Amino acid sequence: MCGRYFQQRGPAYVARYFETVNPLPNTPPSWNRAPTQEALVVRRHPETGARHLDPLRWGLVPRWASDPSVGSKMINARSEGITEKPSFREAFRRRRCLVTADGFYEWRTEGRAKQAFAIALAGGEPMALAGLWEGWRAPDGSILRTCTIVTGEANEKLSALHHRMPMILPREAWPAWLGEEPAEPEALLALLKPWPAEGVLAWPVSSRVNKVAENDAGLLARDPFAIPPAGLDDPPPAFTE
């Protein structure tokens, strides 16, 4: 699953990297982004077709929902059910997006304790997490735009932490996923596969990340007291601006 992630690069860098064209949002960087907070999301504007970078609340609220609080339970969408589950099937057909991140966190259970790990791409570049978005109309007529992150089976490296991981899309898959190019549902589902194990780095970090209120660059420092299993003690990548 994906229940917490980090994005230390600001909107200007993200917009350049993903080639978006709209005015920059004011969403600040975060080293501990949590559900119900604003995510920086790349989507195809439904009217102009242009690629936009927008702040959407993390936790998808279906259009038919009576209460937006349901979004806190829909931070992830299992790739195996997005074509059929009522909460996600319409968004999969019409409102796919990229949730931008520099990496994410996962926890490994060790006896009664849980050890937090940070995961990033080996090259340090931003991640494009496959996502879905929706617009929910409140009783007062305002629109709440929300998103969810698509997850699938973890690769052989990260499966030591959790059996699922967010689906990371390579650059060549972005146009089809965003709807900029035509693609059949089967072709879109084929894009949802684990990122290669050799392409990710994982390292143990402090339990401070467990608290949403903790939010600073020090969260990405290696936990000096951790004794991680082999293959899960990589040096953090260089996150360039």
XYZ file of C-alpha atoms in Angstrom:
241
model
C 0.000 0.000 0.000
C 1.010 3.654 0.107
C -0.033 5.562 3.210
C 2.667 8.214 3.454
C 5.092 9.794 0.979
C 7.527 12.665 0.617
C 7.949 15.439 -1.934
C 10.828 17.729 -1.097
C 10.964 19.428 -4.494
C 8.709 22.441 -4.928
C 5.969 23.040 -7.518
C 8.289 24.883 -9.930
C 10.584 21.877 -10.305
C 7.662 19.451 -10.515
C 5.980 21.548 -13.219
C 9.156 21.622 -15.320
C 9.767 17.915 -14.929
C 6.222 16.938 -15.881
C 5.861 19.669 -18.520
C 2.671 21.222 -17.168
C 1.407 24.558 -18.475
C -0.930 26.115 -15.890
C 0.029 28.630 -13.171
C 1.979 27.062 -10.316
C 0.012 25.912 -7.265
C 1.119 27.073 -3.831
C 1.429 23.592 -2.334
C 4.628 23.542 -0.252
C 7.134 20.675 -0.156
C 6.488 17.966 2.424
C 8.650 15.206 3.873
C 5.641 13.506 5.412
C 2.561 13.862 3.229
C -0.427 12.060 4.708
C -3.997 11.200 3.642
C -6.445 14.126 3.422
C -3.555 16.528 2.757
C -3.007 18.212 -0.616
C -1.140 16.209 -3.229
C 0.484 17.683 -6.337
C -1.253 15.917 -9.195
C -0.683 15.991 -12.948
C -3.866 15.595 -14.976
C -5.242 16.338 -18.409
C -7.550 19.320 -18.180
C -11.026 17.989 -19.061
C -11.879 21.006 -21.240
C -8.619 22.095 -22.890
C -6.700 18.819 -22.926
C -3.618 20.626 -21.569
C -1.396 19.030 -18.957
C -1.975 20.711 -15.574
C -0.361 20.477 -12.143
C -3.041 20.887 -9.477
C -3.436 20.408 -5.721
C -5.963 17.642 -5.006
C -6.884 16.226 -1.622
C -5.465 12.735 -1.099
C -8.316 10.271 -0.556
C -10.786 9.831 -3.390
C -14.404 10.874 -2.824
C -16.684 9.308 -5.473
C -19.169 11.624 -7.139
C -22.067 9.662 -5.686
C -20.800 9.800 -2.078
C -23.080 11.472 0.475
C -20.211 12.421 2.787
C -16.649 13.428 1.809
C -15.224 11.688 4.892
C -15.305 8.450 2.876
C -12.171 9.694 1.127
C -9.967 8.838 4.111
C -10.676 5.168 3.364
C -9.839 5.478 -0.350
C -6.246 6.648 -0.368
C -5.280 3.604 -2.475
C -6.995 1.780 -5.352
C -6.014 -1.821 -5.988
C -5.061 -2.215 -9.632
C -6.879 -5.548 -9.782
C -10.276 -3.945 -9.169
C -10.234 -0.477 -10.700
C -12.184 -1.499 -13.802
C -15.072 -2.923 -11.754
C -15.223 -1.367 -8.279
C -17.928 1.347 -8.256
C -15.668 3.755 -6.356
C -13.008 3.699 -9.078
C -14.315 2.388 -12.404
C -15.620 5.709 -13.757
C -12.444 7.537 -12.713
C -10.364 4.825 -14.387
C -12.246 5.360 -17.628
C -12.199 9.159 -17.629
C -10.058 10.704 -14.878
C -6.622 9.149 -14.605
C -3.744 11.201 -13.220
C -0.150 11.127 -11.968
C 0.443 11.711 -8.270
C 3.913 13.248 -8.085
C 6.366 12.280 -5.336
C 10.063 12.012 -4.601
C 9.537 8.762 -2.736
C 7.334 6.996 -0.224
C 7.515 5.288 3.139
C 6.780 1.718 4.106
C 6.939 -0.124 7.417
C 8.401 -3.536 8.199
C 7.070 -5.415 11.200
C 9.848 -6.742 13.427
C 8.353 -8.575 16.377
C 6.252 -6.034 18.247
C 7.967 -3.103 16.605
C 7.700 -1.527 13.174
C 10.696 -0.116 11.336
C 10.032 2.698 8.864
C 11.805 2.714 5.495
C 12.105 5.397 2.827
C 11.940 4.290 -0.825
C 13.109 6.346 -3.802
C 14.135 5.789 -7.407
C 17.783 4.858 -7.808
C 18.469 7.923 -9.946
C 16.799 10.299 -7.501
C 14.306 11.547 -10.086
C 10.638 12.228 -9.193
C 8.134 9.395 -9.180
C 4.983 9.447 -11.291
C 2.527 7.363 -9.285
C -0.475 6.092 -11.212
C -3.558 7.758 -9.796
C -7.259 8.477 -10.291
C -9.116 11.685 -9.506
C -12.689 12.793 -8.937
C -14.702 15.969 -8.420
C -17.343 15.861 -5.662
C -20.012 18.557 -5.453
C -20.828 19.729 -1.932
C -24.352 20.847 -0.935
C -23.248 24.479 -1.235
C -22.214 23.897 -4.863
C -18.447 23.957 -4.307
C -16.300 21.239 -5.904
C -13.897 19.102 -3.885
C -11.263 17.481 -6.111
C -9.631 14.375 -4.696
C -7.278 11.601 -5.780
C -6.120 8.095 -4.973
C -2.894 6.182 -5.653
C -3.070 2.903 -7.584
C -1.237 0.000 -5.959
C -0.217 -3.465 -7.150
C 2.047 -6.348 -6.256
C 5.416 -5.289 -4.839
C 8.671 -6.141 -6.586
C 10.945 -8.791 -5.079
C 12.965 -6.220 -3.128
C 10.134 -4.255 -1.551
C 8.053 -7.362 -0.840
C 10.294 -7.790 2.230
C 8.509 -4.687 3.571
C 4.971 -5.103 2.212
C 3.316 -7.253 -0.441
C 2.001 -4.180 -2.295
C 3.519 -0.955 -3.598
C 2.364 2.107 -5.563
C 2.474 1.669 -9.324
C 5.190 3.935 -10.745
C 4.821 4.867 -14.413
C 7.759 5.528 -16.750
C 7.736 8.708 -18.811
C 6.714 6.916 -22.000
C 3.511 5.728 -20.290
C 2.348 9.170 -19.156
C 0.478 10.222 -22.353
C -1.642 7.068 -22.438
C -2.386 7.119 -18.711
C -3.334 10.796 -18.782
C -5.614 10.288 -21.784
C -3.449 12.351 -24.119
C -3.223 9.312 -26.396
C -5.971 6.747 -27.037
C -5.549 3.444 -25.207
C -7.777 0.474 -24.547
C -8.437 -0.545 -20.922
C -6.333 -3.668 -21.356
C -3.368 -1.599 -22.498
C -3.764 0.753 -19.545
C -3.881 -2.118 -17.075
C -0.717 -3.517 -18.645
C 1.096 -0.345 -17.590
C 0.446 -1.157 -13.937
C 3.380 -3.352 -12.998
C 6.028 -3.271 -10.267
C 8.973 -0.960 -10.827
C 12.115 -3.126 -11.287
C 13.811 -3.998 -8.003
C 17.165 -2.717 -9.206
C 15.578 0.666 -9.925
C 14.624 1.492 -6.325
C 16.575 2.283 -3.175
C 15.336 1.574 0.349
C 16.834 2.566 3.680
C 15.655 2.637 7.327
C 14.559 5.973 8.780
C 13.563 7.279 12.184
C 10.249 6.438 13.819
C 9.593 10.197 13.844
C 7.924 9.684 10.467
C 5.138 7.823 12.270
C 3.808 11.182 13.493
C 2.179 13.342 10.828
C 3.222 16.472 12.722
C 6.894 15.623 12.105
C 7.801 17.168 8.754
C 11.388 18.110 7.938
C 14.257 16.953 5.757
C 15.774 15.020 8.656
C 13.093 12.360 8.214
C 15.061 11.024 5.233
C 18.248 10.475 7.228
C 19.227 6.867 7.837
C 18.221 5.549 11.257
C 21.626 4.849 12.883
C 20.117 2.316 15.296
C 18.340 0.198 12.703
C 19.612 -3.220 11.635
C 17.774 -3.777 8.348
C 17.804 -7.018 6.366
C 20.143 -7.411 3.422
C 19.145 -5.343 0.412
C 17.235 -2.761 2.418
C 20.116 -0.549 3.532
C 20.888 1.468 0.409
C 22.482 4.909 0.531
C 19.864 7.609 -0.207
C 20.041 9.000 -3.762
C 21.062 12.526 -4.673
C 17.862 14.557 -5.005
C 18.924 17.321 -7.399
C 16.975 20.500 -8.108
